[in-house]
Amino acid sequence: MRDKIRVKFEKTGMMKFIGHLDVMRYFQKAIRRANIDIAYSEGFSPHQKMSFAAPLGIGLVGMGEYFDIEVYSIQGSSEDMKNALNNTMVDGFKVVSLRKLPENVPNAMSSVYAADYTVTIHGDNIKLSPKELSEKIIAFYNQDTIITEKETKKSTRMLDIKPLIYSLTSVDGVTKMCLSTGSTDNIKPELVMQKFCETYLGIEYTEDPILFDYQRDEVYTNVAKEGEAMKLVTLEDMGEVIEG
Amino acid sequence: MIKPALRDEILLKIEKPVRYLGNEVNMVKKDPTNVDIRFAMCFPDLYEIGMSHLGIQIIYDMLNRRDDIYCERVYSPGLDLDKILREENIPLFSLETQEPVKNFDFLGITLQYEMCYTNVLQILELSQIPLLAKDRDDDMPIVIGGGPCVYNPEPVADFFDIFYIGEGETRYYQMMDLYKKCKSEGLGRKEILKKIAEEIPGMYVPALYEVTYNEDGTISSFEPIYDTVPSKVKKEIEWNMSDTFYPEKPLVPFIKATQDRVVLEIQRGCIRGCRFCQAGMIYRPVRERNVEFLKKLAVSMLESTGHEEISLSSLSSSDYSQLKELVYFLIDEVRTKGVNISLPSLRIDAFSLDVMSKVQDIKKSSLTFAPEAGSQRLRNVINKGLTEEIILNGAAEAFRGGWNKVKLYFMLGLPTETEEDMEEIAILSDKIARLYYDTVPKEERHGKAQITASTSFFIPKPFTPFQWARMYDKEDYIGKARVVNAKMKSMLNHKSLKYNWHEADVTVLEGVMARGDRRVSKVILEAYRLGCMFDAWSESFSNDKWMQAFENTGISIDFYNKRERDLDEILPWDFIDAGVTKEFLKREWKRALEEKVTPNCRAACANCGLKPLGGAICNER
Ligand code: SF4
């Protein structure tokens, strides 16, 4: 068995405009620059064994993004490898932690269950006091159902997203939410804010002008057993620090 | 972190916003207030194309090695952003500092192909710099052109202040020093340009030359206005290729560029002397880089970029004397680290087949031959040393080694070409297919042979022996392709053959741009006014608009394309001393018509004009 390493990174500033595929390409090259002993597939054009957690949309800042890699060998401690990577980062990308995954921990992609987001008003594009915003958000979240239209390839279907919003609060103008994330029931914060605008602010949701800035703070997996209540653990905490 | 020049709303709306953000790995960061000279280096096409160009990276690295200069980059905004910049009156900006290009001291634009000329105007206009050099005042950047197209800069002469004729490594530092001195003396734009033309070799300032024409439209005189300005501008040559500028830390784009890899230029120039090939003439003499220098560069560039691929670049790479050593080094040292090696097209022999089988999947890869002409007769005319025997022997060996795909490249419209010559393209393709079935027993075949022949249309270029040759009409070109196509269809193995040909519209235009004079700038300007941009992209190219531009300006395509020029005619590029002498070119033109081949530089010197300048290969014997 080859060792698996989980890397947590930030994507900030203007790097929020880089799409997911390019982020992957960026880290593939960064890993080579940092001399991490990553494992390759066989064949004429070998590729790195690497798996990203949940793609982040263009325009969103990420403070808790993840990918896993397989390595032939571990060179140094978590701290050493993190530093090696950070020495080759450009402004806007930063590795915040690097951990070894115990055997049989599922890979980043398949473990994603939920994510935290922070949403703020872009400039003063919506004129609303923090207090009003807070009250309206509470009222919005207190509804029994929040029905949205979800477009699929063939049709638009109605979906109640209330059960998929695990939390939603707004304090001092900063709105925070925890949303269902992953391959099934993936909810984007834009969808929540769009519904909120339309139903509680009575304004049309637009991207030009931009109304809100979005940031993903953390990504979680659910470690609850069958039948138990949801128990969220960050992807980072599934790994173990490699001591020097 | 630097604030983008574009608002979030714009960045979210446009295609590939990363094109306009800079911040790539190995981008040079400086405080612009701490430098004396700000230089914007531009490739007038989309970022993905421009970022793949080695020449710009060499100059970027070279200029930025100096503390008093900050060289930044700029590329053509895509059509979506172009529209927004115009609507909102946002001046075009550099990637590094995101500041307007119009505030820089220099705007350098590389001219790699003629079909980028309208994009040059786009860059100038979006930068809010007057399109015509004569309309620029002291506050505007000095616009300087470089690259292979400057071997006839005349069609774009009105848009540039200076052209740098020759290889970029040699004169920039000297020019920057002179510019600083002029600035400190308080000289204005006109005086600075004149000083540069007078003092720095290789610099052509078009405004300082006057052209008069004969009644038949040909040039009657081409003279500098001042006798302190040289009447001949000598091309610049970097003689020491192993102790010169080369970016050890090339920029690494976020988005996939056309060349998403480390590029190693192994030599410059070519010994072959193909008569149609401009690069083979203007980059004379061949200069190899030391193999140890290249090995070191390869390793350090892979380390500094993290690229997973390296490619070797040069004209006729098989002629590089240390090729084996270099390639086996790369296979042994870097391939083991998961790096792909992308080979240039090589002469097919035991060595290249061995290497290809090591670095490529035989089932997917193909053999490449560029006979350029179908018949031996015509290959003699163009001085292409590839014989049918060499092709068939190479192909047979490769077929036995497991290959079954062959790509063949030809040109149509070459001087003296007959219908037979065209048909020979199909005959040769068929012979190769037959060879496959004869060489490889049925049970060992991986499917049928796949022979793909592609033709482009020949465009005579300045400083080649064919610079006097005539071109044809669009319809004639299509007719030539039809001849080949019909012959292909009639061949025995036609099911194993595939034939592709290029559009002819662009060929005709490129012909005018390649050999036009100053008057052609009117057409380019008019075409741009009519909306032409990104003419190198088939989806945005509009032949109708171009034809309209010719009509509106009264400029004749036939004058530039369909005349065989007189040997005594003053050609628009005659003021350039490109190293190869006109006597040599005339001699070669004559030999071409006599179907005589001229040996390559290694076999015998043809006295092209470079020898007195002291090239190693020229003086070996
Ligand atoms: S002078 Fe002779 S050897 Fe030198 S480039 Fe010319 S032909 Fe080749």
CSV table of N, CA and C in Angstrom, one decimal, chain B residues 39-158:
chain,number,residue,atom,x,y,z
B,39,PHE,N,8.9,48.5,-19.9
B,39,PHE,CA,8.8,47.9,-21.2
B,39,PHE,C,7.6,46.9,-21.2
B,40,ALA,N,6.7,47.1,-22.1
B,40,ALA,CA,5.6,46.1,-22.3
B,40,ALA,C,5.9,45.3,-23.5
B,41,MET,N,6.0,44.0,-23.3
B,41,MET,CA,6.3,43.0,-24.4
B,41,MET,C,5.0,42.4,-24.8
B,42,CYS,N,4.7,42.5,-26.1
B,42,CYS,CA,3.4,42.0,-26.5
B,42,CYS,C,3.5,40.9,-27.6
B,43,PHE,N,2.7,39.9,-27.5
B,43,PHE,CA,2.5,39.0,-28.6
B,43,PHE,C,1.0,39.2,-29.0
B,44,PRO,N,0.8,39.7,-30.3
B,44,PRO,CA,-0.5,40.1,-30.6
B,44,PRO,C,-1.4,39.0,-31.0
B,45,ASP,N,-1.7,38.1,-30.1
B,45,ASP,CA,-2.7,37.0,-30.3
B,45,ASP,C,-3.1,36.6,-28.9
B,46,LEU,N,-4.0,35.7,-28.8
B,46,LEU,CA,-4.5,35.3,-27.5
B,46,LEU,C,-3.4,34.8,-26.5
B,47,TYR,N,-3.6,35.0,-25.3
B,47,TYR,CA,-2.6,34.6,-24.2
B,47,TYR,C,-2.1,33.2,-24.5
B,48,GLU,N,-3.0,32.2,-24.7
B,48,GLU,CA,-2.5,30.8,-24.8
B,48,GLU,C,-1.5,30.7,-26.0
B,49,ILE,N,-1.7,31.5,-27.0
B,49,ILE,CA,-0.7,31.4,-28.1
B,49,ILE,C,0.6,32.1,-27.8
B,50,GLY,N,0.4,33.3,-27.3
B,50,GLY,CA,1.5,34.1,-27.0
B,50,GLY,C,2.4,33.6,-25.9
B,51,MET,N,1.8,32.9,-24.9
B,51,MET,CA,2.6,32.4,-23.8
B,51,MET,C,3.4,31.2,-24.2
B,52,SER,N,3.2,30.7,-25.4
B,52,SER,CA,3.9,29.5,-25.9
B,52,SER,C,5.1,29.9,-26.6
B,53,HIS,N,5.4,31.2,-26.7
B,53,HIS,CA,6.5,31.7,-27.6
B,53,HIS,C,7.8,31.9,-26.8
B,54,LEU,N,8.8,31.2,-27.2
B,54,LEU,CA,10.0,31.2,-26.5
B,54,LEU,C,10.7,32.6,-26.6
B,55,GLY,N,10.7,33.2,-27.8
B,55,GLY,CA,11.4,34.4,-28.0
B,55,GLY,C,11.0,35.5,-27.0
B,56,ILE,N,9.7,35.6,-26.7
B,56,ILE,CA,9.3,36.6,-25.7
B,56,ILE,C,9.8,36.3,-24.3
B,57,GLN,N,9.8,35.0,-24.0
B,57,GLN,CA,10.3,34.6,-22.7
B,57,GLN,C,11.8,34.9,-22.5
B,58,ILE,N,12.6,34.8,-23.6
B,58,ILE,CA,14.0,35.1,-23.6
B,58,ILE,C,14.2,36.6,-23.3
B,59,ILE,N,13.4,37.4,-24.0
B,59,ILE,CA,13.6,38.9,-23.9
B,59,ILE,C,13.0,39.3,-22.5
B,60,TYR,N,12.0,38.7,-22.1
B,60,TYR,CA,11.4,39.0,-20.8
B,60,TYR,C,12.4,38.8,-19.7
B,61,ASP,N,13.1,37.7,-19.8
B,61,ASP,CA,14.1,37.3,-18.8
B,61,ASP,C,15.3,38.2,-18.9
B,62,MET,N,15.7,38.5,-20.1
B,62,MET,CA,16.9,39.3,-20.4
B,62,MET,C,16.7,40.7,-19.8
B,63,LEU,N,15.6,41.3,-20.1
B,63,LEU,CA,15.4,42.7,-19.7
B,63,LEU,C,15.2,42.8,-18.2
B,64,ASN,N,14.5,41.8,-17.6
B,64,ASN,CA,14.2,41.8,-16.2
B,64,ASN,C,15.5,41.5,-15.4
B,65,ARG,N,16.5,41.0,-16.0
B,65,ARG,CA,17.8,40.8,-15.2
B,65,ARG,C,18.3,42.2,-14.8
B,66,ARG,N,17.9,43.2,-15.5
B,66,ARG,CA,18.4,44.6,-15.1
B,66,ARG,C,17.5,45.2,-14.1
B,67,ASP,N,18.1,45.8,-13.1
B,67,ASP,CA,17.3,46.4,-12.0
B,67,ASP,C,16.6,47.7,-12.5
B,68,ASP,N,17.1,48.3,-13.5
B,68,ASP,CA,16.6,49.6,-13.9
B,68,ASP,C,15.5,49.4,-14.9
B,69,ILE,N,15.1,48.2,-15.3
B,69,ILE,CA,14.1,47.9,-16.3
B,69,ILE,C,13.0,47.0,-15.7
B,70,TYR,N,11.8,47.3,-16.0
B,70,TYR,CA,10.8,46.3,-15.7
B,70,TYR,C,10.0,45.9,-16.9
B,71,CYS,N,10.2,44.7,-17.4
B,71,CYS,CA,9.5,44.2,-18.6
B,71,CYS,C,8.3,43.5,-18.2
B,72,GLU,N,7.1,43.9,-18.7
B,72,GLU,CA,5.9,43.2,-18.4
B,72,GLU,C,5.3,42.7,-19.7
B,73,ARG,N,4.1,42.0,-19.6
B,73,ARG,CA,3.6,41.4,-20.8
B,73,ARG,C,2.2,41.9,-21.1
B,74,VAL,N,1.8,41.8,-22.4
B,74,VAL,CA,0.5,42.1,-22.8
B,74,VAL,C,0.1,41.2,-24.0
B,75,TYR,N,-1.1,40.7,-24.1
B,75,TYR,CA,-1.6,39.9,-25.2
B,75,TYR,C,-2.8,40.5,-25.7
B,76,SER,N,-3.3,39.9,-26.9
B,76,SER,CA,-4.6,40.4,-27.4
B,76,SER,C,-5.7,40.0,-26.6
B,77,PRO,N,-6.6,40.9,-26.2
B,77,PRO,CA,-7.8,40.5,-25.4
B,77,PRO,C,-8.7,39.8,-26.4
B,78,GLY,N,-9.4,38.8,-25.9
B,78,GLY,CA,-10.3,38.0,-26.8
B,78,GLY,C,-11.4,39.0,-27.2
B,79,LEU,N,-12.2,38.6,-28.2
B,79,LEU,CA,-13.3,39.5,-28.7
B,79,LEU,C,-14.3,39.9,-27.6
B,80,ASP,N,-14.5,39.0,-26.6
B,80,ASP,CA,-15.5,39.4,-25.6
B,80,ASP,C,-14.9,40.6,-24.8
B,81,LEU,N,-13.7,40.5,-24.3
B,81,LEU,CA,-13.1,41.5,-23.5
B,81,LEU,C,-12.9,42.8,-24.4
B,82,ASP,N,-12.5,42.6,-25.6
B,82,ASP,CA,-12.2,43.7,-26.6
B,82,ASP,C,-13.4,44.6,-26.6
B,83,LYS,N,-14.6,44.0,-26.6
B,83,LYS,CA,-15.8,44.8,-26.7
B,83,LYS,C,-16.0,45.6,-25.4
B,84,ILE,N,-15.8,44.9,-24.3
B,84,ILE,CA,-16.0,45.6,-23.0
B,84,ILE,C,-15.0,46.8,-22.8
B,85,LEU,N,-13.8,46.5,-23.2
B,85,LEU,CA,-12.7,47.6,-23.0
B,85,LEU,C,-13.1,48.8,-23.9
B,86,ARG,N,-13.7,48.6,-25.1
B,86,ARG,CA,-14.1,49.7,-25.9
B,86,ARG,C,-15.3,50.4,-25.3
B,87,GLU,N,-16.3,49.6,-24.9
B,87,GLU,CA,-17.5,50.2,-24.4
B,87,GLU,C,-17.2,51.1,-23.1
B,88,GLU,N,-16.4,50.5,-22.3
B,88,GLU,CA,-16.1,51.2,-21.0
B,88,GLU,C,-14.9,52.1,-21.0
B,89,ASN,N,-14.2,52.1,-22.2
B,89,ASN,CA,-13.1,53.0,-22.3
B,89,ASN,C,-12.0,52.7,-21.3
B,90,ILE,N,-11.8,51.3,-21.1
B,90,ILE,CA,-10.7,50.9,-20.2
B,90,ILE,C,-9.4,50.7,-21.0
B,91,PRO,N,-8.3,51.4,-20.7
B,91,PRO,CA,-7.1,51.2,-21.5
B,91,PRO,C,-6.5,49.8,-21.3
B,92,LEU,N,-5.9,49.3,-22.3
B,92,LEU,CA,-5.3,48.0,-22.2
B,92,LEU,C,-4.2,48.0,-21.2
B,93,PHE,N,-4.0,47.0,-20.5
B,93,PHE,CA,-3.1,47.0,-19.3
B,93,PHE,C,-2.1,45.8,-19.4
B,94,SER,N,-1.0,45.9,-18.7
B,94,SER,CA,-0.1,44.8,-18.6
B,94,SER,C,-0.5,43.8,-17.6
B,95,LEU,N,0.0,42.6,-17.7
B,95,LEU,CA,-0.4,41.6,-16.8
B,95,LEU,C,0.3,41.8,-15.4
B,96,GLU,N,1.5,42.1,-15.4
B,96,GLU,CA,2.3,42.2,-14.1
B,96,GLU,C,1.7,43.2,-13.2
B,97,THR,N,1.7,44.5,-13.6
B,97,THR,CA,1.2,45.5,-12.6
B,97,THR,C,-0.3,45.9,-12.9
B,98,GLN,N,-0.8,45.4,-14.0
B,98,GLN,CA,-2.2,45.7,-14.3
B,98,GLN,C,-2.4,47.2,-14.6
B,99,GLU,N,-1.3,47.8,-15.1
B,99,GLU,CA,-1.4,49.2,-15.3
B,99,GLU,C,-1.4,49.5,-16.8
B,100,PRO,N,-2.0,50.7,-17.2
B,100,PRO,CA,-2.1,50.9,-18.7
B,100,PRO,C,-0.8,50.9,-19.4
B,101,VAL,N,-0.8,50.3,-20.6
B,101,VAL,CA,0.4,50.2,-21.4
B,101,VAL,C,0.8,51.5,-21.9
B,102,LYS,N,-0.2,52.4,-22.1
B,102,LYS,CA,0.2,53.7,-22.6
B,102,LYS,C,1.1,54.5,-21.7
B,103,ASN,N,1.2,54.1,-20.5
B,103,ASN,CA,2.1,54.8,-19.5
B,103,ASN,C,3.6,54.3,-19.6
B,104,PHE,N,3.8,53.3,-20.4
B,104,PHE,CA,5.1,52.6,-20.5
B,104,PHE,C,6.1,53.4,-21.4
B,105,ASP,N,7.4,53.1,-21.3
B,105,ASP,CA,8.3,53.8,-22.2
B,105,ASP,C,8.4,53.1,-23.5
B,106,PHE,N,8.2,51.7,-23.5
B,106,PHE,CA,8.3,51.0,-24.7
B,106,PHE,C,7.1,50.0,-24.8
B,107,LEU,N,6.6,49.8,-26.0
B,107,LEU,CA,5.7,48.7,-26.3
B,107,LEU,C,6.4,47.9,-27.4
B,108,GLY,N,6.9,46.7,-27.0
B,108,GLY,CA,7.5,45.8,-28.0
B,108,GLY,C,6.5,44.8,-28.5
B,109,ILE,N,6.4,44.7,-29.8
B,109,ILE,CA,5.4,43.7,-30.4
B,109,ILE,C,6.1,42.8,-31.3
B,110,THR,N,5.9,41.5,-31.0
B,110,THR,CA,6.6,40.5,-31.9
B,110,THR,C,5.7,40.1,-33.0
B,111,LEU,N,6.3,40.1,-34.2
B,111,LEU,CA,5.5,39.8,-35.4
B,111,LEU,C,5.9,38.4,-35.9
B,112,GLN,N,5.2,37.4,-35.6
B,112,GLN,CA,5.5,36.0,-35.9
B,112,GLN,C,4.9,35.6,-37.2
B,113,TYR,N,3.7,36.1,-37.5
B,113,TYR,CA,3.0,35.7,-38.7
B,113,TYR,C,2.3,37.0,-39.2
B,114,GLU,N,2.1,37.0,-40.6
B,114,GLU,CA,1.5,38.2,-41.2
B,114,GLU,C,0.1,38.4,-40.8
B,115,MET,N,-0.6,37.3,-40.5
B,115,MET,CA,-2.1,37.4,-40.2
B,115,MET,C,-2.4,38.0,-38.8
B,116,CYS,N,-1.3,38.5,-38.1
B,116,CYS,CA,-1.6,39.1,-36.9
B,116,CYS,C,-1.6,40.6,-37.0
B,117,TYR,N,-1.4,41.1,-38.2
B,117,TYR,CA,-1.3,42.6,-38.4
B,117,TYR,C,-2.5,43.4,-37.9
B,118,THR,N,-3.7,42.9,-38.1
B,118,THR,CA,-4.8,43.7,-37.6
B,118,THR,C,-4.8,43.7,-36.1
B,119,ASN,N,-4.3,42.6,-35.5
B,119,ASN,CA,-4.3,42.5,-34.1
B,119,ASN,C,-3.3,43.6,-33.5
B,120,VAL,N,-2.3,43.9,-34.3
B,120,VAL,CA,-1.4,44.9,-33.8
B,120,VAL,C,-2.1,46.2,-33.7
B,121,LEU,N,-3.0,46.5,-34.6
B,121,LEU,CA,-3.8,47.7,-34.6
B,121,LEU,C,-4.8,47.6,-33.4
B,122,GLN,N,-5.3,46.5,-33.1
B,122,GLN,CA,-6.2,46.3,-31.9
B,122,GLN,C,-5.4,46.6,-30.7
B,123,ILE,N,-4.2,46.1,-30.5
B,123,ILE,CA,-3.4,46.4,-29.3
B,123,ILE,C,-3.2,47.9,-29.2
B,124,LEU,N,-2.8,48.5,-30.3
B,124,LEU,CA,-2.5,50.0,-30.2
B,124,LEU,C,-3.8,50.8,-29.8
B,125,GLU,N,-4.9,50.4,-30.5
B,125,GLU,CA,-6.1,51.2,-30.3
B,125,GLU,C,-6.6,51.0,-28.8
B,126,LEU,N,-6.6,49.7,-28.4
B,126,LEU,CA,-7.1,49.5,-27.0
B,126,LEU,C,-6.2,50.1,-26.0
B,127,SER,N,-4.9,50.2,-26.3
B,127,SER,CA,-3.9,50.9,-25.4
B,127,SER,C,-4.1,52.4,-25.4
B,128,GLN,N,-4.9,52.9,-26.4
B,128,GLN,CA,-5.2,54.3,-26.6
B,128,GLN,C,-3.9,55.0,-27.0
B,129,ILE,N,-3.2,54.3,-27.9
B,129,ILE,CA,-2.0,54.8,-28.5
B,129,ILE,C,-2.4,55.1,-30.0
B,130,PRO,N,-2.0,56.3,-30.6
B,130,PRO,CA,-2.4,56.5,-32.0
B,130,PRO,C,-1.9,55.4,-32.9
B,131,LEU,N,-2.7,55.0,-33.9
B,131,LEU,CA,-2.3,53.9,-34.7
B,131,LEU,C,-1.1,54.2,-35.6
B,132,LEU,N,-1.0,55.4,-36.0
B,132,LEU,CA,0.1,55.8,-36.9
B,132,LEU,C,1.2,56.4,-36.1
B,133,ALA,N,2.4,56.0,-36.4
B,133,ALA,CA,3.6,56.4,-35.6
B,133,ALA,C,3.7,57.9,-35.7
B,134,LYS,N,3.3,58.5,-36.8
B,134,LYS,CA,3.5,60.0,-36.9
B,134,LYS,C,2.6,60.8,-36.0
B,135,ASP,N,1.5,60.2,-35.6
B,135,ASP,CA,0.6,60.9,-34.7
B,135,ASP,C,0.9,60.8,-33.2
B,136,ARG,N,2.0,60.1,-32.9
B,136,ARG,CA,2.3,59.9,-31.4
B,136,ARG,C,3.1,61.1,-30.9
B,137,ASP,N,2.8,61.5,-29.7
B,137,ASP,CA,3.5,62.6,-29.1
B,137,ASP,C,4.6,62.0,-28.1
B,138,ASP,N,5.3,62.9,-27.4
B,138,ASP,CA,6.4,62.5,-26.5
B,138,ASP,C,5.9,61.6,-25.4
B,139,ASP,N,4.7,61.7,-25.0
B,139,ASP,CA,4.2,60.9,-23.8
B,139,ASP,C,3.9,59.5,-24.2
B,140,MET,N,3.8,59.2,-25.5
B,140,MET,CA,3.4,57.8,-25.8
B,140,MET,C,4.6,56.9,-25.8
B,141,PRO,N,4.4,55.6,-25.6
B,141,PRO,CA,5.5,54.6,-25.6
B,141,PRO,C,6.1,54.6,-27.0
B,142,ILE,N,7.3,54.2,-27.1
B,142,ILE,CA,7.9,53.9,-28.4
B,142,ILE,C,7.5,52.5,-28.8
B,143,VAL,N,7.0,52.4,-30.0
B,143,VAL,CA,6.5,51.1,-30.4
B,143,VAL,C,7.5,50.4,-31.3
B,144,ILE,N,8.0,49.3,-30.8
B,144,ILE,CA,9.1,48.6,-31.5
B,144,ILE,C,8.7,47.2,-31.9
B,145,GLY,N,8.9,46.9,-33.2
B,145,GLY,CA,8.5,45.6,-33.7
B,145,GLY,C,9.7,44.6,-33.8
B,146,GLY,N,9.5,43.4,-33.7
B,146,GLY,CA,10.6,42.4,-33.9
B,146,GLY,C,10.0,41.1,-34.4
B,147,GLY,N,10.8,40.1,-34.5
B,147,GLY,CA,10.3,38.8,-35.0
B,147,GLY,C,10.6,38.6,-36.5
B,148,PRO,N,10.3,37.4,-37.0
B,148,PRO,CA,10.6,37.1,-38.4
B,148,PRO,C,10.0,38.0,-39.5
B,149,CYS,N,8.8,38.5,-39.2
B,149,CYS,CA,8.1,39.4,-40.2
B,149,CYS,C,8.8,40.7,-40.4
B,150,VAL,N,9.7,41.1,-39.6
B,150,VAL,CA,10.4,42.4,-39.8
B,150,VAL,C,11.4,42.3,-40.9
B,151,TYR,N,11.6,41.1,-41.5
B,151,TYR,CA,12.5,41.0,-42.6
B,151,TYR,C,11.8,41.6,-43.9
B,152,ASN,N,10.5,41.9,-43.8
B,152,ASN,CA,9.9,42.9,-44.6
B,152,ASN,C,8.9,43.6,-43.8
B,153,PRO,N,9.3,44.7,-43.1
B,153,PRO,CA,8.4,45.4,-42.2
B,153,PRO,C,7.5,46.4,-42.9
B,154,GLU,N,7.7,46.6,-44.2
B,154,GLU,CA,7.1,47.7,-44.9
B,154,GLU,C,5.6,47.8,-44.8
B,155,PRO,N,4.8,46.6,-44.9
B,155,PRO,CA,3.4,46.7,-44.8
B,155,PRO,C,2.9,47.3,-43.5
B,156,VAL,N,3.7,47.2,-42.4
B,156,VAL,CA,3.3,47.7,-41.1
B,156,VAL,C,4.2,48.9,-40.7
B,157,ALA,N,5.0,49.4,-41.6
B,157,ALA,CA,5.9,50.4,-41.3
B,157,ALA,C,5.3,51.7,-40.7
B,158,ASP,N,4.1,52.0,-41.1
B,158,ASP,CA,3.4,53.2,-40.6
B,158,ASP,C,3.0,53.1,-39.1
